[in-house]
Amino acid sequence: MMDPGCAFKLLLSCPSALPRSRVRVDFSPIYDRIPHPDPNLEKSIDEIWNQRVQANPSLYNGQKFRYGGDSLHPVDGSEKEYSVCLHLGLTDYRTFIGTNLNPLWEKFLVPSEDDFVRCQHTSSPLGNGAVVETSDNKYLVLQRSNNVGEFPGYFVFPGGHSEPQEIGITSHQISDPMESSLLNEKVSQEMFEGIIREVVEEIGVPAESLCDPLFIGISRRDLNVRPTAFFFITCNLRSGEIYQLYSKAQDGYESTNLYTVSKDELDKMALRMPGCHRGGYALYVLMMEATKSVCLQ
């Protein structure tokens, strides 16, 4: 039987792989989490967080961007080219622990065919992940350490979260339309800068070795309804060089091993990935199929 933690849903697929210029953001409080009407469920958020902090006093309640949906927009009237607008609100790690990772997480869901209505009471921070291809056509996969809170020992792509604090966001405070537009641009840039930062910190490669990320979509793990934005990045280093750099990676404690694998090996390893990352691999496969289709035309 398939591990239930590996199940996923693709919320947004961009097989044409979008550059920064075609990924916009609408950052607004209208995409923030809506508190659940059950006061006992809401109370459990603080209770679970307090239990976690007692067990691990080093836990930090950092701000995160909340995924509240997306929309597609044609580029210059084209029927084939489009841009994406990500609808992002604000949440934090405490609420993530207390809703998505709550033992009663399914009670936070609303029966609805609309995914964003269904998850309106969950924190749903938007994670990020990258399918990184080396100059010798290998793919970078990490094995999570046994010290991490979720899916210890599983295979994952490098990734984490874009951070509101990186661009000075701590709350929703801007009302001026011009300032709001500039802030949306900064958040969009952080979506791309954030994934570069994660790859650098987790793998140890220099940022200048990585090409500009291409956005390929958003997957969501069925378990805990956790969404993740995925990117494709090429690295101009060979796999042997990357192995040497990995030993000095800043966030190397989060993983125990780095693998540089072929496409066939990646096919098999994806079966042992959490659903959000397995969905990221599915998004990459769709991108490759679209590329082959274009080449054959």
Backbone as CSV, one residue per row, in Angstrom:
resi,resn,N_x,N_y,N_z,CA_x,CA_y,CA_z,C_x,C_y,C_z
1,MET,0.838,-1.196,0.000,0.000,0.000,0.000,0.876,1.250,0.000
2,MET,0.418,2.292,-0.702,1.182,3.515,-0.768,1.135,4.253,0.564
3,ASP,2.258,4.796,0.964,2.340,5.615,2.166,1.379,6.802,2.012
4,PRO,0.417,6.997,2.924,-0.534,8.108,2.788,0.152,9.472,2.794
5,GLY,1.325,9.549,3.395,2.055,10.807,3.406,2.632,11.187,2.058
6,CYS,2.619,10.245,1.114,3.175,10.507,-0.218,2.114,10.964,-1.223
7,ALA,0.843,10.930,-0.841,-0.228,11.337,-1.752,-0.217,12.856,-1.929
8,PHE,-0.607,13.309,-3.120,-0.548,14.734,-3.415,-1.618,15.140,-4.420
9,LYS,-1.792,16.440,-4.540,-2.654,17.030,-5.559,-1.908,18.189,-6.182
10,LEU,-1.986,18.334,-7.516,-1.379,19.476,-8.190,-2.399,20.613,-8.213
11,LEU,-2.098,21.683,-7.515,-2.995,22.831,-7.469,-2.802,23.756,-8.667
12,LEU,-1.573,23.809,-9.179,-1.245,24.691,-10.304,-0.079,24.089,-11.061
13,SER,-0.253,23.872,-12.359,0.815,23.319,-13.196,1.195,24.323,-14.271
14,CYS,2.485,24.624,-14.366,3.011,25.558,-15.374,4.101,24.855,-16.166
15,PRO,3.712,23.939,-17.070,4.710,23.147,-17.797,5.608,23.964,-18.716
16,SER,5.189,25.184,-19.057,6.056,26.029,-19.885,7.165,26.673,-19.059
17,ALA,7.160,26.483,-17.734,8.213,26.966,-16.832,8.358,28.484,-16.924
18,LEU,7.782,29.188,-15.967,7.674,30.643,-16.051,8.851,31.361,-15.396
19,PRO,9.412,32.374,-16.088,10.475,33.191,-15.481,9.873,34.184,-14.495
20,ARG,10.726,34.915,-13.804,10.272,35.902,-12.815,9.280,36.895,-13.408
21,SER,9.542,37.297,-14.636,8.729,38.349,-15.254,7.277,37.932,-15.455
22,ARG,6.996,36.616,-15.344,5.624,36.147,-15.577,4.990,35.536,-14.324
23,VAL,5.560,35.857,-13.171,4.980,35.421,-11.897,4.760,36.659,-11.030
24,ARG,3.513,36.996,-10.809,3.166,38.160,-10.006,2.552,37.704,-8.679
25,VAL,2.387,38.644,-7.784,1.827,38.344,-6.464,0.783,39.392,-6.102
26,ASP,-0.300,38.928,-5.520,-1.280,39.815,-4.878,-1.214,39.491,-3.395
27,PHE,-0.511,40.335,-2.633,-0.333,40.127,-1.200,-1.367,40.969,-0.462
28,SER,-2.277,40.302,0.237,-3.406,41.020,0.823,-3.956,40.272,2.035
29,PRO,-4.516,40.997,3.004,-5.133,40.328,4.165,-6.360,39.501,3.800
30,ILE,-6.919,39.714,2.609,-8.091,38.911,2.232,-7.721,37.446,2.023
31,TYR,-6.405,37.161,1.921,-5.954,35.775,1.752,-5.428,35.187,3.061
32,ASP,-5.592,35.909,4.158,-5.195,35.368,5.459,-6.159,34.263,5.891
33,ARG,-5.717,33.498,6.848,-6.550,32.438,7.412,-7.779,33.022,8.104
34,ILE,-8.904,32.323,7.969,-10.132,32.671,8.683,-10.226,31.787,9.927
35,PRO,-10.338,32.370,11.120,-10.442,31.545,12.330,-11.633,30.580,12.252
36,HIS,-11.456,29.406,12.824,-12.524,28.410,12.816,-13.600,28.809,13.831
37,PRO,-14.879,28.603,13.500,-15.949,28.985,14.438,-15.989,28.159,15.714
38,ASP,-15.328,26.994,15.729,-15.311,26.169,16.933,-14.228,26.702,17.881
39,PRO,-14.608,27.295,19.006,-13.613,27.874,19.922,-12.654,26.848,20.499
40,ASN,-13.092,25.603,20.623,-12.208,24.568,21.149,-11.084,24.237,20.172
41,LEU,-11.419,24.219,18.882,-10.385,24.003,17.882,-9.386,25.153,17.891
42,GLU,-9.893,26.374,17.953,-9.016,27.537,17.988,-8.116,27.512,19.228
43,LYS,-8.677,27.093,20.352,-7.899,27.014,21.582,-6.784,25.980,21.477
44,SER,-7.030,24.924,20.699,-6.032,23.860,20.567,-4.757,24.346,19.880
45,ILE,-4.858,25.431,19.100,-3.675,25.972,18.421,-2.636,26.409,19.445
46,ASP,-3.068,27.191,20.431,-2.154,27.639,21.487,-1.676,26.470,22.341
47,GLU,-2.578,25.544,22.627,-2.201,24.412,23.473,-1.097,23.581,22.828
48,ILE,-1.255,23.301,21.538,-0.263,22.481,20.839,1.064,23.227,20.724
49,TRP,0.994,24.525,20.433,2.220,25.311,20.324,2.961,25.340,21.664
50,ASN,2.240,25.541,22.753,2.869,25.584,24.070,3.524,24.248,24.416
51,GLN,2.875,23.155,24.024,3.467,21.832,24.254,4.759,21.676,23.470
52,ARG,4.747,22.148,22.214,5.942,22.057,21.365,7.094,22.880,21.946
53,VAL,6.786,24.084,22.409,7.824,24.961,22.952,8.413,24.387,24.235
54,GLN,7.565,23.777,25.060,8.070,23.155,26.282,9.034,22.020,25.956
55,ALA,8.701,21.260,24.905,9.562,20.148,24.499,10.813,20.627,23.783
56,ASN,10.710,21.789,23.101,11.836,22.332,22.339,11.845,23.856,22.475
57,PRO,12.477,24.387,23.521,12.453,25.833,23.779,13.066,26.677,22.667
58,SER,13.801,26.061,21.744,14.436,26.824,20.666,13.476,27.129,19.508
59,LEU,12.243,26.630,19.560,11.276,26.892,18.492,11.011,28.388,18.370
60,TYR,10.944,28.842,17.109,10.755,30.263,16.836,9.506,30.458,15.991
61,ASN,8.643,31.367,16.400,7.387,31.597,15.687,7.582,32.640,14.580
62,GLY,8.170,32.234,13.471,8.425,33.151,12.369,7.216,33.341,11.462
63,GLN,7.169,34.494,10.784,6.116,34.783,9.820,6.326,33.960,8.543
64,LYS,5.220,33.590,7.886,5.255,32.862,6.619,4.211,33.461,5.676
65,PHE,4.419,33.263,4.386,3.397,33.648,3.415,2.353,32.546,3.340
66,ARG,1.093,32.922,3.352,0.005,31.948,3.285,-0.515,31.853,1.851
67,TYR,-0.671,30.624,1.369,-1.200,30.406,0.017,-2.715,30.509,0.035
68,GLY,-3.237,31.473,-0.747,-4.679,31.677,-0.814,-5.249,31.540,-2.209
69,GLY,-4.521,30.845,-3.095,-5.018,30.635,-4.456,-4.137,31.293,-5.499
70,ASP,-4.622,31.329,-6.725,-3.860,31.899,-7.833,-4.798,32.197,-8.993
71,SER,-4.298,32.910,-9.967,-5.067,33.189,-11.187,-4.115,33.271,-12.365
72,LEU,-4.613,32.924,-13.548,-3.829,32.963,-14.779,-4.275,34.137,-15.638
73,HIS,-3.306,34.770,-16.317,-3.603,35.936,-17.138,-2.856,35.829,-18.461
74,PRO,-3.559,35.944,-19.605,-2.888,35.895,-20.914,-1.843,37.002,-21.031
75,VAL,-0.769,36.709,-21.740,0.289,37.693,-21.980,0.062,38.353,-23.326
76,ASP,-0.215,39.648,-23.327,-0.405,40.425,-24.559,-1.408,39.781,-25.510
77,GLY,-2.497,39.288,-24.969,-3.551,38.716,-25.794,-3.235,37.348,-26.372
78,SER,-2.105,36.758,-25.993,-1.714,35.452,-26.523,-2.606,34.354,-25.951
79,GLU,-2.912,33.350,-26.769,-3.713,32.217,-26.298,-2.836,31.137,-25.659
80,LYS,-1.513,31.203,-25.921,-0.621,30.160,-25.434,0.229,30.628,-24.247
81,GLU,0.632,31.890,-24.228,1.482,32.383,-23.162,0.637,33.062,-22.084
82,TYR,1.048,32.883,-20.853,0.279,33.427,-19.739,1.222,33.773,-18.586
83,SER,0.739,34.603,-17.692,1.432,34.874,-16.440,0.569,34.341,-15.300
84,VAL,1.189,34.148,-14.164,0.500,33.642,-12.973,0.518,34.718,-11.905
85,CYS,-0.587,34.864,-11.214,-0.643,35.732,-10.039,-0.930,34.860,-8.824
86,LEU,-0.001,34.847,-7.881,-0.168,34.074,-6.655,-0.866,34.943,-5.617
87,HIS,-1.913,34.419,-5.003,-2.655,35.149,-3.975,-2.087,34.756,-2.614
88,LEU,-1.417,35.679,-1.967,-0.714,35.368,-0.731,-1.178,36.237,0.430
89,GLY,-1.371,35.599,1.565,-1.659,36.297,2.802,-0.495,36.119,3.746
90,LEU,-0.757,36.270,5.034,0.292,36.163,6.048,-0.152,35.174,7.120
91,THR,0.776,34.355,7.566,0.517,33.414,8.651,1.796,33.266,9.457
92,ASP,1.858,32.310,10.341,3.083,32.107,11.120,3.252,30.631,11.455
93,TYR,4.439,30.324,11.972,4.786,28.937,12.252,3.908,28.346,13.358
94,ARG,3.577,29.166,14.363,2.720,28.696,15.453,1.376,28.210,14.922
95,THR,0.770,28.990,14.020,-0.539,28.613,13.489,-0.422,27.405,12.569
96,PHE,0.695,27.276,11.891,0.936,26.093,11.058,0.972,24.833,11.918
97,ILE,1.738,24.907,13.015,1.819,23.767,13.932,0.442,23.438,14.504
98,GLY,-0.347,24.491,14.804,-1.622,24.293,15.481,-2.795,23.981,14.574
99,THR,-2.635,24.117,13.245,-3.734,23.788,12.325,-3.322,22.644,11.391
100,ASN,-2.412,22.906,10.463,-2.018,21.864,9.508,-1.414,20.640,10.185
101,LEU,-0.624,20.866,11.240,0.027,19.733,11.914,-0.691,19.315,13.189
102,ASN,-1.855,19.859,13.410,-2.685,19.479,14.553,-3.169,18.026,14.361
103,PRO,-3.163,17.194,15.393,-3.723,15.840,15.250,-5.167,15.869,14.743
104,LEU,-5.859,16.987,14.987,-7.248,17.148,14.530,-7.315,18.001,13.267
105,TRP,-6.259,17.986,12.451,-6.169,18.901,11.307,-7.356,18.787,10.352
106,GLU,-7.910,17.584,10.197,-9.019,17.407,9.256,-10.276,18.154,9.713
107,LYS,-10.377,18.410,11.013,-11.541,19.156,11.517,-11.492,20.634,11.128
108,PHE,-10.315,21.108,10.725,-10.187,22.495,10.274,-10.670,22.670,8.831
109,LEU,-10.892,21.568,8.122,-11.279,21.638,6.713,-12.787,21.830,6.566
110,VAL,-13.150,22.545,5.502,-14.554,22.808,5.195,-14.968,21.934,4.014
111,PRO,-16.085,21.205,4.098,-16.535,20.415,2.938,-16.843,21.341,1.756
112,SER,-16.024,21.292,0.719,-16.207,22.171,-0.434,-15.405,21.644,-1.616
113,GLU,-15.930,21.850,-2.820,-15.213,21.504,-4.043,-14.127,22.542,-4.339
114,ASP,-14.278,23.731,-3.752,-13.303,24.806,-3.912,-12.166,24.591,-2.910
115,ASP,-10.959,24.332,-3.421,-9.829,24.024,-2.548,-9.532,25.135,-1.551
116,PHE,-9.718,26.382,-1.976,-9.320,27.492,-1.119,-10.367,27.746,-0.034
117,VAL,-11.630,27.428,-0.328,-12.664,27.445,0.707,-12.425,26.287,1.671
118,ARG,-12.100,25.151,1.128,-11.871,23.949,1.938,-10.784,24.178,2.991
119,CYS,-9.759,24.950,2.641,-8.619,25.149,3.540,-8.602,26.528,4.194
120,GLN,-9.751,27.206,4.225,-9.761,28.592,4.696,-9.419,28.731,6.182
121,HIS,-9.532,27.645,6.951,-9.240,27.718,8.383,-7.838,27.202,8.734
122,THR,-7.065,26.758,7.724,-5.720,26.254,7.992,-4.683,27.329,7.703
123,SER,-3.531,27.196,8.317,-2.443,28.158,8.128,-1.911,28.125,6.696
124,SER,-1.697,26.920,6.169,-1.265,26.704,4.780,-0.129,27.612,4.333
125,PRO,0.998,27.631,5.061,2.138,28.423,4.594,2.660,27.846,3.282
126,LEU,3.047,28.722,2.367,3.518,28.263,1.064,5.003,27.937,1.139
127,GLY,5.296,26.637,1.121,6.688,26.211,1.094,7.280,26.387,-0.285
128,ASN,8.563,26.089,-0.421,9.190,26.102,-1.740,10.121,24.909,-1.889
129,GLY,10.333,24.508,-3.115,11.221,23.396,-3.416,11.788,23.573,-4.810
130,ALA,12.948,22.963,-5.057,13.613,23.128,-6.350,14.121,21.800,-6.891
131,VAL,13.764,21.533,-8.137,14.385,20.431,-8.872,15.631,21.031,-9.512
132,VAL,16.807,20.627,-9.003,18.075,21.213,-9.451,18.813,20.209,-10.320
133,GLU,19.161,20.638,-11.534,19.914,19.784,-12.462,21.342,20.303,-12.592
134,THR,22.329,19.407,-12.445,23.738,19.785,-12.519,24.207,19.847,-13.971
135,SER,25.427,20.321,-14.163,25.955,20.442,-15.523,26.220,19.085,-16.162
136,ASP,26.329,18.021,-15.338,26.494,16.677,-15.893,25.178,15.897,-15.820
137,ASN,24.067,16.635,-15.852,22.721,16.056,-15.975,22.342,15.103,-14.847
138,LYS,22.699,15.495,-13.642,22.258,14.783,-12.449,21.280,15.676,-11.689
139,TYR,20.514,15.056,-10.776,19.525,15.785,-9.996,19.865,15.682,-8.510
140,LEU,19.670,16.785,-7.786,20.056,16.835,-6.377,18.885,16.434,-5.481
141,VAL,19.121,15.422,-4.652,18.101,14.932,-3.717,18.741,14.812,-2.337
142,LEU,18.029,15.277,-1.326,18.500,15.173,0.049,17.733,14.085,0.785
143,GLN,18.380,13.478,1.766,17.676,12.581,2.676,17.553,13.289,4.018
144,ARG,16.326,13.474,4.476,16.082,14.227,5.702,16.663,13.514,6.920
145,SER,17.181,14.300,7.835,17.774,13.722,9.047,16.668,13.208,9.969
146,ASN,17.078,12.507,10.998,16.114,11.986,11.972,15.747,13.026,13.024
147,ASN,16.319,14.233,12.903,16.066,15.284,13.886,14.964,16.247,13.455
148,VAL,14.477,16.118,12.221,13.467,17.044,11.725,12.077,16.590,12.178
149,GLY,11.144,17.549,12.223,9.824,17.249,12.752,8.925,16.466,11.820
150,GLU,9.133,16.623,10.512,8.268,15.959,9.540,9.081,15.037,8.633
151,PHE,8.570,13.848,8.412,9.121,12.891,7.458,10.634,12.658,7.608
152,PRO,11.107,12.307,8.798,12.528,11.983,8.953,12.900,10.787,8.088
153,GLY,14.046,10.880,7.438,14.547,9.790,6.608,14.029,9.771,5.190
154,TYR,13.031,10.581,4.874,12.478,10.609,3.520,13.399,11.401,2.582
155,PHE,13.229,11.155,1.282,13.949,11.922,0.273,13.171,13.201,-0.044
156,VAL,13.897,14.291,-0.255,13.261,15.562,-0.604,14.161,16.340,-1.558
157,PHE,13.578,17.279,-2.257,14.345,18.263,-3.002,14.747,19.375,-2.029
158,PRO,15.815,20.112,-2.321,16.131,21.247,-1.449,14.989,22.255,-1.440
159,GLY,14.752,22.864,-0.291,13.662,23.826,-0.203,13.347,24.180,1.231
160,GLY,12.342,25.026,1.396,11.932,25.476,2.723,10.762,26.428,2.590
161,HIS,10.980,27.696,2.881,9.944,28.725,2.763,10.578,30.049,2.360
162,SER,9.860,30.840,1.569,10.220,32.240,1.422,9.849,32.939,2.724
163,GLU,10.603,33.952,3.088,10.443,34.563,4.400,9.987,36.014,4.307
164,PRO,8.816,36.355,4.865,8.366,37.748,4.879,9.383,38.700,5.522
165,GLN,10.077,38.230,6.568,11.027,39.097,7.254,12.174,39.530,6.356
166,GLU,12.486,38.717,5.323,13.581,39.066,4.418,13.321,40.391,3.709
167,ILE,12.043,40.738,3.548,11.711,42.000,2.880,10.968,42.942,3.824
168,GLY,11.155,42.718,5.120,10.645,43.642,6.117,9.171,43.547,6.432
169,ILE,8.519,42.431,6.100,7.087,42.288,6.377,6.868,41.608,7.720
170,THR,6.125,42.267,8.582,5.730,41.657,9.853,4.215,41.659,10.030
171,SER,3.521,42.476,9.223,2.069,42.541,9.300,1.543,43.229,8.046
172,HIS,0.214,43.272,7.888,-0.412,44.005,6.785,-0.606,45.457,7.222
173,GLN,0.165,46.383,6.663,0.092,47.772,7.110,-0.090,48.775,5.969
174,ILE,0.100,48.361,4.728,0.103,49.308,3.611,-1.296,49.487,3.039
175,SER,-1.711,50.720,2.860,-3.018,51.013,2.275,-2.898,51.800,0.977
176,ASP,-1.772,52.487,0.782,-1.570,53.263,-0.440,-1.398,52.333,-1.633
177,PRO,-2.194,52.499,-2.716,-2.127,51.597,-3.878,-0.729,51.522,-4.502
178,MET,-0.022,52.662,-4.574,1.315,52.654,-5.158,2.278,51.838,-4.308
179,GLU,2.219,52.033,-3.002,3.083,51.267,-2.102,2.714,49.782,-2.142
180,SER,1.424,49.500,-2.245,0.971,48.110,-2.302,1.513,47.423,-3.550
181,SER,1.530,48.135,-4.676,2.053,47.578,-5.916,3.548,47.273,-5.799
182,LEU,4.285,48.180,-5.176,5.719,47.962,-4.979,5.972,46.778,-4.048
183,LEU,5.131,46.653,-3.015,5.283,45.539,-2.088,5.006,44.213,-2.785
184,ASN,4.001,44.179,-3.655,3.706,42.961,-4.415,4.913,42.535,-5.246
185,GLU,5.601,43.510,-5.826,6.796,43.201,-6.619,7.900,42.625,-5.729
186,LYS,8.048,43.194,-4.537,9.061,42.698,-3.611,8.752,41.271,-3.163
187,VAL,7.477,40.983,-2.924,7.090,39.626,-2.513,7.343,38.643,-3.651
188,SER,7.024,39.056,-4.876,7.274,38.202,-6.035,8.766,37.891,-6.163
189,GLN,9.594,38.909,-5.965,11.043,38.695,-6.025,11.490,37.731,-4.930
190,GLU,10.887,37.850,-3.742,11.255,36.972,-2.639,10.892,35.520,-2.934
191,MET,9.848,35.293,-3.734,9.522,33.924,-4.126,10.711,33.272,-4.844
192,PHE,11.400,34.056,-5.678,12.525,33.535,-6.451,13.834,33.596,-5.658
193,GLU,14.043,34.687,-4.920,15.248,34.791,-4.104,15.228,33.756,-2.980
194,GLY,14.025,33.496,-2.446,13.901,32.552,-1.344,14.344,31.152,-1.719
195,ILE,13.993,30.690,-2.918,14.379,29.325,-3.294,15.873,29.248,-3.597
196,ILE,16.444,30.309,-4.150,17.899,30.336,-4.331,18.594,30.233,-2.978
197,ARG,18.088,31.001,-2.016,18.675,30.999,-0.677,18.614,29.603,-0.049
198,GLU,17.481,28.912,-0.229,17.340,27.572,0.347,18.335,26.589,-0.270
199,VAL,18.499,26.648,-1.582,19.439,25.736,-2.248,20.862,26.011,-1.778
200,VAL,21.220,27.284,-1.676,22.561,27.653,-1.220,22.794,27.149,0.202
201,GLU,21.826,27.359,1.091,21.995,26.988,2.493,21.974,25.480,2.717
202,GLU,21.153,24.755,1.948,21.009,23.315,2.184,22.030,22.478,1.416
203,ILE,22.453,22.961,0.252,23.386,22.183,-0.580,24.811,22.674,-0.420
204,GLY,24.970,23.997,-0.228,26.312,24.550,-0.070,26.904,25.143,-1.331
205,VAL,26.155,25.128,-2.430,26.679,25.700,-3.680,26.601,27.223,-3.624
206,PRO,27.508,27.938,-4.316,27.413,29.400,-4.354,26.232,29.851,-5.210
207,ALA,25.613,30.961,-4.837,24.440,31.450,-5.560,24.748,31.700,-7.029
208,GLU,25.976,32.143,-7.326,26.322,32.456,-8.723,26.423,31.219,-9.605
209,SER,26.413,30.028,-8.997,26.446,28.802,-9.801,25.051,28.387,-10.270
210,LEU,24.024,29.068,-9.759,22.640,28.713,-10.068,22.035,29.676,-11.072
211,CYS,21.375,29.130,-12.087,20.670,29.965,-13.056,19.361,30.449,-12.436
212,ASP,18.762,31.465,-13.038,17.532,32.021,-12.497,16.450,30.932,-12.451
213,PRO,15.752,30.782,-11.324,14.732,29.734,-11.212,13.584,29.947,-12.187
214,LEU,12.979,28.832,-12.597,11.771,28.853,-13.416,10.640,28.233,-12.590
215,PHE,9.536,28.913,-12.517,8.398,28.454,-11.716,7.610,27.402,-12.490
216,ILE,7.388,26.221,-11.874,6.700,25.136,-12.583,5.366,24.753,-11.951
217,GLY,5.002,25.359,-10.804,3.669,25.092,-10.272,3.634,24.924,-8.768
218,ILE,2.471,24.494,-8.276,2.258,24.310,-6.843,1.625,22.947,-6.604
219,SER,2.233,22.174,-5.728,1.669,20.883,-5.322,1.233,20.972,-3.871
220,ARG,0.357,20.074,-3.482,-0.085,20.052,-2.091,-0.138,18.619,-1.597
221,ARG,0.494,18.391,-0.467,0.443,17.073,0.167,-0.953,16.851,0.708
222,ASP,-1.537,15.698,0.435,-2.869,15.397,0.953,-2.872,15.391,2.478
223,LEU,-1.850,14.781,3.069,-1.736,14.740,4.515,-1.391,16.143,5.026
224,ASN,-2.223,16.706,5.869,-2.023,18.043,6.446,-2.215,19.185,5.450
225,VAL,-2.705,18.866,4.244,-2.942,19.860,3.180,-1.857,20.940,3.151
226,ARG,-0.621,20.516,2.949,0.515,21.442,2.951,0.928,21.788,1.523
227,PRO,0.843,23.092,1.100,1.182,23.487,-0.269,2.656,23.876,-0.422
228,THR,3.212,23.618,-1.605,4.610,23.960,-1.895,4.742,24.444,-3.327
229,ALA,5.413,25.588,-3.508,5.710,26.115,-4.838,7.009,25.490,-5.334
230,PHE,6.999,25.009,-6.580,8.189,24.350,-7.112,8.806,25.111,-8.275
231,PHE,10.146,24.997,-8.329,10.943,25.677,-9.331,11.916,24.684,-9.962
232,PHE,12.329,25.007,-11.193,13.392,24.237,-11.841,14.601,25.148,-11.945
233,ILE,15.763,24.639,-11.511,16.989,25.426,-11.511,18.118,24.586,-12.091
234,THR,18.900,25.165,-12.990,20.105,24.483,-13.462,21.316,25.054,-12.727
235,CYS,22.285,24.177,-12.449,23.508,24.552,-11.741,24.689,24.287,-12.665
236,ASN,25.612,25.231,-12.744,26.728,25.069,-13.687,27.894,24.274,-13.107
237,LEU,27.682,23.623,-11.952,28.702,22.767,-11.353,28.405,21.303,-11.645
238,ARG,29.468,20.497,-11.650,29.293,19.062,-11.812,28.979,18.429,-10.459
239,SER,28.384,17.233,-10.513,27.932,16.588,-9.285,29.073,16.346,-8.295
240,GLY,30.266,16.006,-8.795,31.404,15.780,-7.901,31.786,17.028,-7.127
241,GLU,31.748,18.169,-7.767,32.056,19.439,-7.104,31.029,19.745,-6.016
242,ILE,29.768,19.420,-6.301,28.696,19.718,-5.357,28.808,18.856,-4.105
243,TYR,29.221,17.602,-4.257,29.422,16.744,-3.097,30.406,17.377,-2.117
244,GLN,31.487,17.954,-2.633,32.498,18.560,-1.772,31.943,19.778,-1.031
245,LEU,31.087,20.543,-1.688,30.516,21.732,-1.077,29.460,21.395,-0.028
246,TYR,28.768,20.287,-0.220,27.665,19.911,0.669,28.117,19.738,2.116
247,SER,29.315,19.255,2.327,29.803,19.009,3.687,29.902,20.291,4.508
248,LYS,29.934,21.445,3.827,30.043,22.727,4.522,28.742,23.532,4.448
249,ALA,27.644,22.890,4.036,26.375,23.599,3.876,25.895,24.162,5.207
250,GLN,25.315,25.371,5.165,24.866,26.063,6.369,23.778,25.298,7.102
251,ASP,22.834,24.728,6.350,21.720,23.994,6.950,21.875,22.487,6.759
252,GLY,23.110,22.017,6.759,23.362,20.609,6.525,22.796,19.700,7.598
253,TYR,22.505,20.258,8.791,21.960,19.446,9.884,20.559,18.921,9.565
254,GLU,19.866,19.541,8.595,18.508,19.115,8.265,18.502,17.832,7.434
255,SER,19.645,17.485,6.872,19.723,16.283,6.034,20.946,15.463,6.423
256,THR,20.908,14.182,6.109,22.024,13.294,6.421,22.822,12.915,5.187
257,ASN,22.198,13.010,4.008,22.888,12.629,2.778,22.441,13.489,1.613
258,LEU,23.369,13.711,0.689,23.061,14.329,-0.593,23.283,13.272,-1.671
259,TYR,22.306,13.142,-2.552,22.427,12.224,-3.681,22.379,13.028,-4.972
260,THR,23.255,12.675,-5.901,23.169,13.234,-7.253,22.811,12.071,-8.165
261,VAL,21.605,12.086,-8.703,21.056,10.892,-9.336,20.616,11.154,-10.771
262,SER,20.498,10.078,-11.526,20.003,10.158,-12.893,18.490,10.293,-12.887
263,LYS,17.939,10.565,-14.046,16.478,10.678,-14.161,15.805,9.365,-13.762
264,ASP,16.345,8.228,-14.177,15.746,6.939,-13.823,15.792,6.699,-12.318
265,GLU,16.912,7.063,-11.685,17.022,6.901,-10.234,16.045,7.834,-9.513
266,LEU,15.863,9.034,-10.065,14.949,9.997,-9.467,13.509,9.485,-9.516
267,ASP,13.164,8.795,-10.601,11.832,8.187,-10.719,11.531,7.305,-9.506
268,LYS,12.517,6.509,-9.104,12.324,5.572,-7.996,12.336,6.293,-6.644
269,MET,13.233,7.263,-6.500,13.349,7.973,-5.222,12.099,8.803,-4.931
270,ALA,11.431,9.258,-5.987,10.223,10.069,-5.807,9.133,9.293,-5.077
271,LEU,9.177,7.960,-5.150,8.186,7.140,-4.462,8.351,7.216,-2.946
272,ARG,9.515,7.673,-2.509,9.799,7.777,-1.072,9.949,9.252,-0.663
273,MET,9.149,10.101,-1.309,9.132,11.525,-0.977,7.798,11.889,-0.328
274,PRO,7.778,12.887,0.585,6.491,13.395,1.069,5.657,13.887,-0.111
275,GLY,4.339,13.861,0.028,3.466,14.186,-1.095,3.753,15.507,-1.766
276,CYS,4.066,16.554,-0.983,4.326,17.855,-1.595,5.531,17.795,-2.523
277,HIS,6.572,17.030,-2.160,7.759,16.913,-3.006,7.550,15.916,-4.144
278,ARG,6.786,14.878,-3.867,6.457,13.955,-4.957,5.641,14.688,-6.023
279,GLY,4.763,15.598,-5.579,4.032,16.440,-6.517,4.950,17.359,-7.279
280,GLY,6.018,17.842,-6.615,7.006,18.672,-7.304,7.684,17.916,-8.430
281,TYR,7.959,16.635,-8.187,8.551,15.817,-9.251,7.560,15.649,-10.399
282,ALA,6.282,15.468,-10.065,5.255,15.347,-11.111,5.191,16.624,-11.957
283,LEU,5.356,17.779,-11.316,5.364,19.045,-12.055,6.566,19.111,-12.991
284,TYR,7.705,18.613,-12.524,8.900,18.592,-13.376,8.700,17.681,-14.583
285,VAL,8.094,16.512,-14.361,7.821,15.587,-15.472,6.923,16.254,-16.513
286,LEU,5.906,16.984,-16.058,5.021,17.691,-16.991,5.790,18.749,-17.779
287,MET,6.740,19.412,-17.126,7.565,20.401,-17.812,8.410,19.743,-18.898
288,MET,9.013,18.606,-18.587,9.860,17.900,-19.556,9.034,17.385,-20.735
289,GLU,7.821,16.896,-20.458,6.956,16.423,-21.540,6.552,17.561,-22.456
290,ALA,6.293,18.731,-21.879,5.930,19.896,-22.692,7.114,20.346,-23.544
291,THR,8.322,20.266,-22.980,9.527,20.655,-23.724,9.743,19.729,-24.902
292,LYS,9.565,18.417,-24.679,9.723,17.453,-25.778,8.692,17.697,-26.866
293,SER,7.457,18.006,-26.459,6.377,18.258,-27.410,6.707,19.444,-28.302
294,VAL,7.256,20.506,-27.702,7.630,21.694,-28.485,8.746,21.370,-29.453
295,CYS,9.722,20.576,-28.997,10.862,20.226,-29.850,10.439,19.386,-31.061
296,LEU,9.386,18.586,-30.897,8.931,17.731,-31.982,8.082,18.469,-33.010
297,GLN,7.597,19.633,-32.664,6.731,20.377,-33.584,7.542,21.044,-34.692
